[in-house]
Coordinates of C-alpha atoms in Angstrom, one line a residue:
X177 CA 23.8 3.0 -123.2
X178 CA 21.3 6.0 -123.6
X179 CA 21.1 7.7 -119.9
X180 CA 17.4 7.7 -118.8
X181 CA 15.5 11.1 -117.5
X182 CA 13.6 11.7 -115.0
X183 CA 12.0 14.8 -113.3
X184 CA 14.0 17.0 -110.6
X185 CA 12.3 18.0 -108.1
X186 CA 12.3 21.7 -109.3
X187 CA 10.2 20.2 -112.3
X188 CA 13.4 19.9 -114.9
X189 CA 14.1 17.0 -116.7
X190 CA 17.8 15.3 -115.7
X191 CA 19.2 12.5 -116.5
X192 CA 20.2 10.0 -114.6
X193 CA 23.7 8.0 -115.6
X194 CA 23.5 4.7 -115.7
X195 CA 26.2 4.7 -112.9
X196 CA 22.9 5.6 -110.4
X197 CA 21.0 3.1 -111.8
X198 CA 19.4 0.8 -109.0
X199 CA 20.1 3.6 -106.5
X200 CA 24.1 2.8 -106.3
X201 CA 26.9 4.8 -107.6
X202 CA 29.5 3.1 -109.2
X203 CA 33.4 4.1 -107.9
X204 CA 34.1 4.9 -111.3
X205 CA 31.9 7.4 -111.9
X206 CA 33.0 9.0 -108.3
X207 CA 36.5 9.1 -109.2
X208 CA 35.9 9.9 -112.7
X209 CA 37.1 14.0 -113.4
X210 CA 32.9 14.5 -114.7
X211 CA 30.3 13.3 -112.2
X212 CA 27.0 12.9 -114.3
X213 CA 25.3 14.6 -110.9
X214 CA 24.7 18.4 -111.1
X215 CA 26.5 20.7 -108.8
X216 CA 24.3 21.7 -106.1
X217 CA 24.6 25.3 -105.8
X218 CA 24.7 27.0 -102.1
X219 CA 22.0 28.4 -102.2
X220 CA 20.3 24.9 -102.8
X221 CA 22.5 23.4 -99.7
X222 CA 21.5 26.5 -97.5
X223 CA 17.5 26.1 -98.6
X224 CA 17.8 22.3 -97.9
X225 CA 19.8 22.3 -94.6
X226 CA 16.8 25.1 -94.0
X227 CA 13.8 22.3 -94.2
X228 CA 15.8 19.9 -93.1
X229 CA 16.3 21.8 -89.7
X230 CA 12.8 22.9 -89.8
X231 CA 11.4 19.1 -90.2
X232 CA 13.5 18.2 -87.3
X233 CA 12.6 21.1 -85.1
X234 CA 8.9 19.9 -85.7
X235 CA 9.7 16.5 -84.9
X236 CA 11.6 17.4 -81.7
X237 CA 9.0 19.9 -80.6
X238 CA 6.0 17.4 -81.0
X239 CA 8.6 15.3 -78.8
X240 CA 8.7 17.6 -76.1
X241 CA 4.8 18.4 -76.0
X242 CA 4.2 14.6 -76.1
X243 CA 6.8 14.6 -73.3
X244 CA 5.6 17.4 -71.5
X245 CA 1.8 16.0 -72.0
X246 CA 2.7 13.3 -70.2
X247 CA 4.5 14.7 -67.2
X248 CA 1.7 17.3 -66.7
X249 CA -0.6 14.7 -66.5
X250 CA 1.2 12.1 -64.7
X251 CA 1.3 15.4 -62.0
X252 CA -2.0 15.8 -62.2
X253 CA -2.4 12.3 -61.1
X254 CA -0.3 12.2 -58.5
X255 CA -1.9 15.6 -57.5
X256 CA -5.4 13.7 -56.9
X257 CA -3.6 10.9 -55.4
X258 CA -2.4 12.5 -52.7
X259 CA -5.7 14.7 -51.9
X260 CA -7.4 11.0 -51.9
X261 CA -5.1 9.8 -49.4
X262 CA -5.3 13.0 -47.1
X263 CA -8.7 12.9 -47.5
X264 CA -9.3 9.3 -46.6
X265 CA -6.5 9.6 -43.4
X266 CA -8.9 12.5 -42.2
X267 CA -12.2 10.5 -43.1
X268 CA -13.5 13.2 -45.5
X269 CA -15.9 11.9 -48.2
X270 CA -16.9 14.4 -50.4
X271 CA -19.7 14.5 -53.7
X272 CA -19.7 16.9 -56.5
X273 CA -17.9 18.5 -59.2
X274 CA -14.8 20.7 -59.6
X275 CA -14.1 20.3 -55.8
X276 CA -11.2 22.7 -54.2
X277 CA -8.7 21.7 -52.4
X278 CA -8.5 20.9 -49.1
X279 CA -6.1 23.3 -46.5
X280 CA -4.0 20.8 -43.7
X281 CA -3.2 24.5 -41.8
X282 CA -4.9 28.0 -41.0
X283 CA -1.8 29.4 -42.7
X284 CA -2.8 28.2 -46.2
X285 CA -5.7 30.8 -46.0
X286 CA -3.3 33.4 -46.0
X287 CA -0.9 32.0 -48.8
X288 CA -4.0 30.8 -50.9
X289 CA -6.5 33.2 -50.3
X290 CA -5.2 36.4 -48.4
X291 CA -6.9 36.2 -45.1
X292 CA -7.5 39.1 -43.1
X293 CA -4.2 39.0 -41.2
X294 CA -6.1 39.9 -37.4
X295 CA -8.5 37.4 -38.5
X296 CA -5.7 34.6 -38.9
X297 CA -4.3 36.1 -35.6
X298 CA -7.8 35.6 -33.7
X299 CA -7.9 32.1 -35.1
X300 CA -4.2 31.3 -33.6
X301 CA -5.0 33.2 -30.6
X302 CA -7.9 31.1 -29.6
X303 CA -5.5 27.8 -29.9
X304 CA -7.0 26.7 -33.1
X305 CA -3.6 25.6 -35.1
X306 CA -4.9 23.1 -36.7
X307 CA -8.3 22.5 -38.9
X308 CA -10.6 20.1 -38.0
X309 CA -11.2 17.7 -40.7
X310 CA -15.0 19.2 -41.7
X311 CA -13.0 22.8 -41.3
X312 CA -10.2 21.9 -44.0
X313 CA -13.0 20.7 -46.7
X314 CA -15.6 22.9 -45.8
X315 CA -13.5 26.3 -45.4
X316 CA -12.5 26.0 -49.2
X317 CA -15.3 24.8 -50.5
X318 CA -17.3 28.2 -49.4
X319 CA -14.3 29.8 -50.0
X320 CA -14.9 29.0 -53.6
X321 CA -18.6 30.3 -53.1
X322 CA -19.7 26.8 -53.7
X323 CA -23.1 26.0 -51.7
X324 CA -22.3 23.1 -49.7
X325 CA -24.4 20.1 -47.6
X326 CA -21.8 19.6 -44.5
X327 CA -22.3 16.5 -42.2
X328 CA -19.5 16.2 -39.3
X329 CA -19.8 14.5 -35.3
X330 CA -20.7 16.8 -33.3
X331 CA -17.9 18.6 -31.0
X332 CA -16.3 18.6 -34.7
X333 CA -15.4 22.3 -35.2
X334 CA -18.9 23.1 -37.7
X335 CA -19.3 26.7 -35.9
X336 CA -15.7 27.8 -37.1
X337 CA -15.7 25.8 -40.8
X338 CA -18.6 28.5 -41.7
X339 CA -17.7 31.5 -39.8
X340 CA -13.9 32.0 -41.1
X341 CA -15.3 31.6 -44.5
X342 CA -18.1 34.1 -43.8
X343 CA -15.7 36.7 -42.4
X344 CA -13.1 36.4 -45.1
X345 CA -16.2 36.8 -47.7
X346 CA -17.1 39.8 -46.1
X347 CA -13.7 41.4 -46.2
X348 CA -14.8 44.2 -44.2
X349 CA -18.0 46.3 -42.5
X350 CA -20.3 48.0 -45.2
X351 CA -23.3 49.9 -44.7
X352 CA -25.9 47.8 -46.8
X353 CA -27.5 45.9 -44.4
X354 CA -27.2 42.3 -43.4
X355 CA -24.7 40.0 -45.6
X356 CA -24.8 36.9 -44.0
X357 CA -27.7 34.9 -42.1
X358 CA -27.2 32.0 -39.5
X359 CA -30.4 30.3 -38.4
X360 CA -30.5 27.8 -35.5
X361 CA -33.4 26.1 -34.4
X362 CA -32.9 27.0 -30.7
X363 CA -32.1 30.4 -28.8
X364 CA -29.1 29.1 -27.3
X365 CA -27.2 27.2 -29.9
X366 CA -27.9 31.3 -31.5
X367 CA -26.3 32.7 -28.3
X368 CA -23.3 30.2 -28.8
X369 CA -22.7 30.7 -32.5
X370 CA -23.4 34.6 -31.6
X371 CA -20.5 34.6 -28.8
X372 CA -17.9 32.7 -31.2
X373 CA -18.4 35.4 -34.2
X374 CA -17.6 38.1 -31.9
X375 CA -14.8 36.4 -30.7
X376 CA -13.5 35.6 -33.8
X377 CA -13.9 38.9 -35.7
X378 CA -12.3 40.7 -32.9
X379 CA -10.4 44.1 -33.9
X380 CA -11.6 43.8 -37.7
X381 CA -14.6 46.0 -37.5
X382 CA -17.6 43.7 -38.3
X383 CA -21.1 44.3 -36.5
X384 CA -22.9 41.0 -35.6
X385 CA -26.4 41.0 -34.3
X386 CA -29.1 39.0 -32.6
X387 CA -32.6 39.4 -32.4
X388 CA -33.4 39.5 -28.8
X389 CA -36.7 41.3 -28.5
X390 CA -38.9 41.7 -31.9
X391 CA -40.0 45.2 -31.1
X392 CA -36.9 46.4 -30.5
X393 CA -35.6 44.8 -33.5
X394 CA -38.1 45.9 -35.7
X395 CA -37.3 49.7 -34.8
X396 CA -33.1 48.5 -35.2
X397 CA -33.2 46.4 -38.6
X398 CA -36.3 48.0 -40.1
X399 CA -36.9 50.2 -43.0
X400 CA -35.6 53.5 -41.6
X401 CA -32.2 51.9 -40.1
X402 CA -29.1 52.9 -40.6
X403 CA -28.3 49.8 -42.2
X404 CA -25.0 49.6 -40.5
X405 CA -24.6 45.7 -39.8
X406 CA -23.4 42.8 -41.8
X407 CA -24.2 39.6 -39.7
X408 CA -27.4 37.8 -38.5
X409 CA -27.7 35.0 -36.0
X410 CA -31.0 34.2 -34.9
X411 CA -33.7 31.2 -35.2
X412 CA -36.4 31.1 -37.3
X413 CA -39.5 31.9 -35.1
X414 CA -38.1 35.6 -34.4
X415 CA -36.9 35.9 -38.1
X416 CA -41.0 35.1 -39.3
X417 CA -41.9 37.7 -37.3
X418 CA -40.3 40.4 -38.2
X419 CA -40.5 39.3 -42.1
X420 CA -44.3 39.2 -41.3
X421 CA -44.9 42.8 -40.5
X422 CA -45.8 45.6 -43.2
X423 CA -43.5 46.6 -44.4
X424 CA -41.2 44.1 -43.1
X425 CA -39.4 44.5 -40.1
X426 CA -36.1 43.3 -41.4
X427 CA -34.3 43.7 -44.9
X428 CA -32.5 40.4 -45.8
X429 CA -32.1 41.2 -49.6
X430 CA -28.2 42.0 -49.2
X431 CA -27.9 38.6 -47.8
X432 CA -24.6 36.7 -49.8
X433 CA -24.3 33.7 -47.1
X434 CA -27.7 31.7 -45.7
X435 CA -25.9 29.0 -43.1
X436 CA -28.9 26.8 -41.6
X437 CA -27.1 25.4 -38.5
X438 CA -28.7 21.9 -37.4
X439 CA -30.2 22.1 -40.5
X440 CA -32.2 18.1 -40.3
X441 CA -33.7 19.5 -37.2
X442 CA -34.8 22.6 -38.7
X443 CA -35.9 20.4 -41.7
X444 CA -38.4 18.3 -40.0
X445 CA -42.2 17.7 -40.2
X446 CA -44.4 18.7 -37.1
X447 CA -44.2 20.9 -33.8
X448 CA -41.1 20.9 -33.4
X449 CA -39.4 21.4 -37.2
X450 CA -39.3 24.6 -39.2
X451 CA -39.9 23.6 -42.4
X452 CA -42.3 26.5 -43.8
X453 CA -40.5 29.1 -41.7
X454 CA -37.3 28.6 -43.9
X455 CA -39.3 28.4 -46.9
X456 CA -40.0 31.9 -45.9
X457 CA -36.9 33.1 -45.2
X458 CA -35.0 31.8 -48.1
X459 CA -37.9 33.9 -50.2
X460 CA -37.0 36.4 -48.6
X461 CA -33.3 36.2 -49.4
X462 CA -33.5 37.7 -53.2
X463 CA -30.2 38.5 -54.0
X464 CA -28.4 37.2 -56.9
X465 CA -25.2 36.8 -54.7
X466 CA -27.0 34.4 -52.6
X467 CA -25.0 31.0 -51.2
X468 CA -26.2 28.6 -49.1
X469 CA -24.7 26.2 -46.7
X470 CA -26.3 24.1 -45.1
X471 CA -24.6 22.1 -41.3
X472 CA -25.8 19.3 -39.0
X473 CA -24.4 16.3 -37.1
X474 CA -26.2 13.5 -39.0
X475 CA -27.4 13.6 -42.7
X476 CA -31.2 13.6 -42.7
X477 CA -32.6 12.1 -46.3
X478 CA -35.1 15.3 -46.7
X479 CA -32.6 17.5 -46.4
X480 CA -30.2 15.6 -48.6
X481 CA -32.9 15.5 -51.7
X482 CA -34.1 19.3 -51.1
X483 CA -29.9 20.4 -51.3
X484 CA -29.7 18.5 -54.7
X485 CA -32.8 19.7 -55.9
X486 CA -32.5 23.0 -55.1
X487 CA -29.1 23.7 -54.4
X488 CA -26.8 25.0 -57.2
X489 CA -23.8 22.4 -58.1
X490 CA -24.0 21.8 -54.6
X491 CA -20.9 20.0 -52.6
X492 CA -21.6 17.6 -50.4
X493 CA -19.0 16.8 -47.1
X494 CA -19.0 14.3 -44.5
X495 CA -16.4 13.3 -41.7
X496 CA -16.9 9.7 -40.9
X497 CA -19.3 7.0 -41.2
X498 CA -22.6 8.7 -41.9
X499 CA -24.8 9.2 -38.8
X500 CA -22.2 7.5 -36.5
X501 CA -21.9 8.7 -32.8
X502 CA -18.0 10.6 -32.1
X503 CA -15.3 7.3 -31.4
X504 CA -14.5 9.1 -27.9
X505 CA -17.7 8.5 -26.4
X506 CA -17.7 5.6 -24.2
X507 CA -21.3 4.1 -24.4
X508 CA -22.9 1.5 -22.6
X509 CA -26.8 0.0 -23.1
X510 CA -28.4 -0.2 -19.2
X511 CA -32.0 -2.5 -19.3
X512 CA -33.8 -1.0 -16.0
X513 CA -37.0 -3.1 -16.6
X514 CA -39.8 -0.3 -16.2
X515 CA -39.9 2.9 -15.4
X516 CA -39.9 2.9 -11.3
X517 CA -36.7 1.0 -12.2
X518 CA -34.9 3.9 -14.4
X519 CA -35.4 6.4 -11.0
X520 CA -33.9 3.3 -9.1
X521 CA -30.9 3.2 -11.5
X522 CA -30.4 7.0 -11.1
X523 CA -30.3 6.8 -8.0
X524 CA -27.8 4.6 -7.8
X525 CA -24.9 6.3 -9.9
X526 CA -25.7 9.0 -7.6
X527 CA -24.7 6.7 -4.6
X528 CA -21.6 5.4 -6.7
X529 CA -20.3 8.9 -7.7
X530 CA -20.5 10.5 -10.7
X531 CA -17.9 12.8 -12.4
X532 CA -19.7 16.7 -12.8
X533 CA -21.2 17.9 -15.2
X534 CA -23.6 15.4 -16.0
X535 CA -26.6 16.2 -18.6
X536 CA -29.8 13.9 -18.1
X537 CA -32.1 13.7 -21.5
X538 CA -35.9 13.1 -21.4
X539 CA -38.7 12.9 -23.8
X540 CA -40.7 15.9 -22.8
X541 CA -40.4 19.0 -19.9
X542 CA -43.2 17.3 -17.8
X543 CA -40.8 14.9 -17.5
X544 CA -38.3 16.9 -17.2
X545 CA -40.2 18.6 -14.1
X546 CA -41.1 15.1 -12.6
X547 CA -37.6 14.2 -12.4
X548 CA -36.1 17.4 -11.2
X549 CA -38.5 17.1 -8.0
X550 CA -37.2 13.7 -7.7
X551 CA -33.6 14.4 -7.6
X552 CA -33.6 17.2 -5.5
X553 CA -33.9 16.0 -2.7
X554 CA -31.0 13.5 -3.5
X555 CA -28.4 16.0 -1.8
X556 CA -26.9 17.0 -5.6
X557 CA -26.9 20.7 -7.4
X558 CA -29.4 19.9 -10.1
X559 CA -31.6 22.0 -11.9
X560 CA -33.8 21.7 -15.0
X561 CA -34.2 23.6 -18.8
X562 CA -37.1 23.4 -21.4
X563 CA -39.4 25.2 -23.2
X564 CA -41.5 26.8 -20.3
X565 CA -39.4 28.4 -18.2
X566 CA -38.4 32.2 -19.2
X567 CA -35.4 32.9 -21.3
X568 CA -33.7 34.7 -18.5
X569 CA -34.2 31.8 -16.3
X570 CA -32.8 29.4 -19.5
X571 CA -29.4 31.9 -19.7
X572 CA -29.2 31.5 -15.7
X573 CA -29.4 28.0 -15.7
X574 CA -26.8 27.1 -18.9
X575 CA -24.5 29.9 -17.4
X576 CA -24.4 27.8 -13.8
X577 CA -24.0 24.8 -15.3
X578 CA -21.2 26.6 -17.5
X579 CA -19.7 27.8 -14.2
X580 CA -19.6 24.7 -12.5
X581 CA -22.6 25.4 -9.9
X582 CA -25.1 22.8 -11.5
X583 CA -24.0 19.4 -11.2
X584 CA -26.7 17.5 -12.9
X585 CA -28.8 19.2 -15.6
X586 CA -32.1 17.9 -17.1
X587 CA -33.2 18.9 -20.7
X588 CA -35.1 17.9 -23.5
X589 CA -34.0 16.6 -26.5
X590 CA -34.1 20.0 -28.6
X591 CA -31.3 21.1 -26.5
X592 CA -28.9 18.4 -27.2
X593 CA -28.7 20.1 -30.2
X594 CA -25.5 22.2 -31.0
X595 CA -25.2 23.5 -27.8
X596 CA -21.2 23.3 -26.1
X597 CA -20.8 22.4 -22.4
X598 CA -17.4 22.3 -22.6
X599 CA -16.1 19.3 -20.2
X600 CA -19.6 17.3 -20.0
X601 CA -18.0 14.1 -18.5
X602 CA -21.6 11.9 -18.7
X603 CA -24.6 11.8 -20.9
X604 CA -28.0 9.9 -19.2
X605 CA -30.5 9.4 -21.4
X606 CA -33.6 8.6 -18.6
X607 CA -35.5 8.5 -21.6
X608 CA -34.8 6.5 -24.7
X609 CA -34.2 8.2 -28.0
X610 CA -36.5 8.0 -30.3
X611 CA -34.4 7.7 -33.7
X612 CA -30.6 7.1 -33.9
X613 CA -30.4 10.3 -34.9
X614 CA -31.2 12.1 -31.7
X615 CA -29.4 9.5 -29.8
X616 CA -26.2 11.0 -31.9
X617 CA -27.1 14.7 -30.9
X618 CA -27.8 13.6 -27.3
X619 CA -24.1 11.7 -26.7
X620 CA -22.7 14.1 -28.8
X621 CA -22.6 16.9 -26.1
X622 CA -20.0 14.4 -24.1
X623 CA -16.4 13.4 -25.9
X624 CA -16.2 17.0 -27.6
X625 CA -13.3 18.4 -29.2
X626 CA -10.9 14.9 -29.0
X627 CA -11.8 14.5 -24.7
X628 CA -13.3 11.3 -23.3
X629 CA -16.8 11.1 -22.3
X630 CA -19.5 8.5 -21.2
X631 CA -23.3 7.7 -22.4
X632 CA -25.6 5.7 -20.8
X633 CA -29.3 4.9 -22.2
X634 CA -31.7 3.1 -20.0
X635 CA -34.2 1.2 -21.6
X636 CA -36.7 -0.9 -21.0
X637 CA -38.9 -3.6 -22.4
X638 CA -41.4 -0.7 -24.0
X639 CA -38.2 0.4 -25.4
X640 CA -38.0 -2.6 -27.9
X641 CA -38.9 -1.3 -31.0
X642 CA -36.2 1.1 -31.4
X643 CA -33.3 -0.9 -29.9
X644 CA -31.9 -1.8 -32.8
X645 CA -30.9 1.2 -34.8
X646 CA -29.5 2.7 -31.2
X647 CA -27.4 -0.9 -31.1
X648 CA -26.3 -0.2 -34.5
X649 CA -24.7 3.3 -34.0
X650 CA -23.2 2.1 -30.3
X651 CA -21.5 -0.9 -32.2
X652 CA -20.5 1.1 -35.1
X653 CA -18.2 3.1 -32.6
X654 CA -17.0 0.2 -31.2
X655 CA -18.9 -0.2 -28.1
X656 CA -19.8 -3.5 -27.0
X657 CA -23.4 -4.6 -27.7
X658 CA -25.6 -7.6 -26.1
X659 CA -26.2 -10.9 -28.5
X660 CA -29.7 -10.5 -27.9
X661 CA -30.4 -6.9 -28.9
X662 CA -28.6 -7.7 -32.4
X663 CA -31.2 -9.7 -33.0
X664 CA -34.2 -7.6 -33.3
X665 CA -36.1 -6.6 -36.0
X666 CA -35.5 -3.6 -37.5
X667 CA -38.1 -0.6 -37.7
X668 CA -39.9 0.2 -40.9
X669 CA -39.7 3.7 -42.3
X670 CA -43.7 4.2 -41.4
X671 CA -43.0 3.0 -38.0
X672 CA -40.1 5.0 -37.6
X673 CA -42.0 8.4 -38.1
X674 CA -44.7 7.4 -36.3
X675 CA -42.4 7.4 -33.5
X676 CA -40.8 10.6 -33.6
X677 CA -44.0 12.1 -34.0
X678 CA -45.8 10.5 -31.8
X679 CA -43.0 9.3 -28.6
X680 CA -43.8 6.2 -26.1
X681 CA -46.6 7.3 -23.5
X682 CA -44.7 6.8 -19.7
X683 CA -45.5 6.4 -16.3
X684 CA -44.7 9.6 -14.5
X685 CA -42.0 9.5 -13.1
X686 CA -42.5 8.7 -8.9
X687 CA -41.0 7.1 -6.1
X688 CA -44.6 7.1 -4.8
X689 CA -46.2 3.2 -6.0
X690 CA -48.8 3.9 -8.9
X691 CA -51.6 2.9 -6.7
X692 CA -51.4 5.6 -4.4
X693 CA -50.6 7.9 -7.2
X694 CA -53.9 7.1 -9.0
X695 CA -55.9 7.2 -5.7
X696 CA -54.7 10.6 -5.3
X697 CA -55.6 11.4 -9.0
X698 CA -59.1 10.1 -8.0
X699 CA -59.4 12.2 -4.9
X700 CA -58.3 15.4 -6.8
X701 CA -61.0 14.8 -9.4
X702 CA -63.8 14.2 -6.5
X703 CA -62.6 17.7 -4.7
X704 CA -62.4 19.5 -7.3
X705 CA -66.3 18.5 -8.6
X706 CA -67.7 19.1 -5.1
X707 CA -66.2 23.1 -5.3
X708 CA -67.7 23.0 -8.5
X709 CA -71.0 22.0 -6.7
X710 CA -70.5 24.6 -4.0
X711 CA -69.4 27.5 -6.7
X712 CA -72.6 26.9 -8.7
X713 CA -75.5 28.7 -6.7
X714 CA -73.5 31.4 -6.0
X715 CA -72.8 31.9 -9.6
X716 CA -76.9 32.2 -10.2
X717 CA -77.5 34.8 -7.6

């Protein structure tokens, strides 16, 4: 039988013995003294054991990286896992893309990101050792130079979740002007947030300013200055001002951190917002550096579209149910049927006892005036802030109360927000609020910081209309609620704004029946034309 050939794979023709045929080798032919295979020589073995080896090395190592794929991202998993849980135990909800890590202590700033090690030690010192929930999202995130929307209850820990991150931007004192801006929409909350920096940045060199007088500031921060500062608090108003002049009073184009503080408030439409003043401001703020962050109690829908509109890759973070009132805050709905009968009901929690300090909210300061008369004479230290009293007589008053010497105090609604009374035991709210929102800021100056507190909101059957979203936000924290106020209808959006800008018209607020009030009106008004009278001929002459 003629042997068949076949190609090697070295391109020779072999042949193969019939022995192989069928892929089998026949004992014979193994046994035989000639095998009809050729000798393999060693360099042959060594070359093949070579691929061989190299083949299986491949193999192995796509093994490994398959392996090694795997594990990575079965870490990476259990990476976001756990963030989601420690997240949700803490309540944080956060929007956006490439989000950092949240810190659990103040001592991950210094592993993670090299804290100044006095700054860590003023943190520690003022018996902060552990973040606050908004403080170890929103810390990071500015950290990271990410501008950031921030939404946290109020007594929450928002002043510190932007200051440590300013300070440990700053690194240290330069002499190019301001670097950071904090605006607040009212002269005190500025004071507070003003009294905390310096705290805070204790022993580590950094100059941070108010603007108390705009003369004097104009001469400090202007053109000529040395330029030696590197933090701004102020509010808006002041800021304008200055900006206004020619040349400007103030530089802000080293400015690396804008922080609007209360920012819905400062956000809002009419009289009391400062809408176009910002607009100004953040003009004015040209560097390319520039981050802004952006803080408040409840999440306003303005703001939230301007921060995604204009806001680069902006982070959003909120702590708890959106708009909800602080869990601590014991609240309670009180229906005093008209106005004579909210004086009545004040009264009487002053006869029961109260528990010092005690804030009492109304809807505007001739209100506020009316009802400071009223309650003087109830044997109580009261006294009363707004708008038209003098700024040193608004530092007085918030530094008795502070002390201890002012047992009641009677504001407006613009300073429920931001400012801390530390240890305000009850909230009044003589006047109902007129959106849930500034119900929030007005109980959220009780219950601060993890203590107990009380609310209570009188209302009345005027007070209707905007029941229900108050109700809401009081049930929400799990307050009880009457049956019947569930069932009211809810405001439209129209109706809503309608209200805020244009609050319930009141009674005045009087002991004295309304009869003899408006006989007295009458009598005033007949008076004062008969001097008129009198005045006139003597006018001619």
């Amino acid at each position: 039988m003629r042997p068949r050939s076949c190609l090697g794979k070295d391109g020779c023709s072999r042949s193969v013995s019939p022995a192989r045929r069928g892929g089998q080798i026949r004992l014979e032919t193994l046994f035989s003294g000639r095998s009809s295979i050729p000798e393999i020589t060693s360099e042959e073995e060594v070359s093949t054991i070579q691929w061989i080896s190299s083949v299986e090395a491949k193999i192995e190592d796509k093994n490994v990286k398959r392996k090694n794929k795997l594990t990575s991202g079965k870490l990476e998993q259990l990476r976001k896992e756990k963030l989601n849980f420690f997240r949700n135990k803490h309540k944080i909800h956060v929007q956006g893309t490439d989000l950092p890590d949240p810190i659990a202590t103040f001592q991950q700033l210094d592993q993670e990101y090299k804290i100044n090690s006095r700054l860590l030690q003023n943190i520690l010192d003022a018996g902060f050792q552990t973040p606050t929930p908004i403080q170890m999202q929103a810390i990071p995130v500015m950290l990271h130079g990410r501008e950031l929307l921030a939404s946290a209850p109020t007594g929450s820990g928002k002043t510190l979740a932007f200051s440590i991150p300013i300070l440990m931007h700053l690194k240290q004192p330069t002499n190019k002007g301001f670097r950071a801006l904090i605006i607040s929409p009212t002269r005190e909350l500025a004071s507070q947030i003003h009294r905390e920096l310096v705290k805070l940045s204790e022993g580590t060199g950094f100059r941070i300013h108010m603007i108390h007088k705009a003369a004097v500031a104009a001469k400090k921060f202007g053109p000529k200055s040395s330029k030696k500062f590197d933090i701004l608090v102020t509010t808006p108003n002041r800021l304008i001002y200055l900006l206004k002049q020619d040349p400007p009073g103030i530089d802000l184009t080293s400015v690396e951190w804008l922080v609007v503080d209360e920012s819905d408030k400062l956000f809002e439409d009419g009289k009391t917002g400062f809408r176009d003043q910002l607009a100004s401001i953040f003009l004015a703020c040209t560097s390319h550096k520039v981050k802004r962050a952006m803080f408040s109690a409840t999440f306003a829908y303005d703001v939230e579209q301007w921060c995604r509109l204009n806001l680069d890759s902006v982070i959003t973070v909120s702590v708890g149910a959106r708009n909800s009132a602080v869990e601590t805050v014991e609240q309670e709905l009180l229906f005093v049927g008209s106005e004579t009968g909210k004086l009545l009901a004040m009264r009487e929690l002053v006869k029961k006892g109260f528990n010092p300090p005690v804030l009492v909210f109304v809807q505007s300061i001739e209100r506020a005036k009316e009802l400071f008369h009223e309650l003087i004479y109830e044997g109580i230290n009261v006294d009363v802030i707004h708008a038209d009293r003098t700024q040193q007589q608004r530092d007085n008053t918030v530094h008795s109360f502070r002390a201890g010497k002012i047992w009641v105090l009677i504001c407006t609604a613009l300073l429920a927000r931001g400012i801390d009374f530390k240890g305000v035991n009850l909230v009044i709210n003589y006047d109902f609020p007129t959106s849930s929102v500034e119900y929030i800021h007005r109980i959220g100056r009780t219950g601060r910081a993890g203590h107990k507190g009380k609310a209570v909101t009188f209302f009345t059957e005027d007070d209707k209309p905007l029941l229900r979203s108050v109700a809401n936000v009081i049930q929400q924290a799990g307050c009880p609620v009457p049956e019947y106020i569930k069932g009211f209808q809810k405001l439209l959006s129209k109706q809503k704004k309608k209200m805020i800008k244009k609050p319930l018209e009141r009674e005045s607020i009087s002991t004295t029946p309304k009869y003899f009030l408006e006989k007295a009106k009458d009598k005033r008004k007949k008076v004062t034309g008969q001097n008129k009278k009198k005045v006139a001929p003597e006018d001619k002459s």
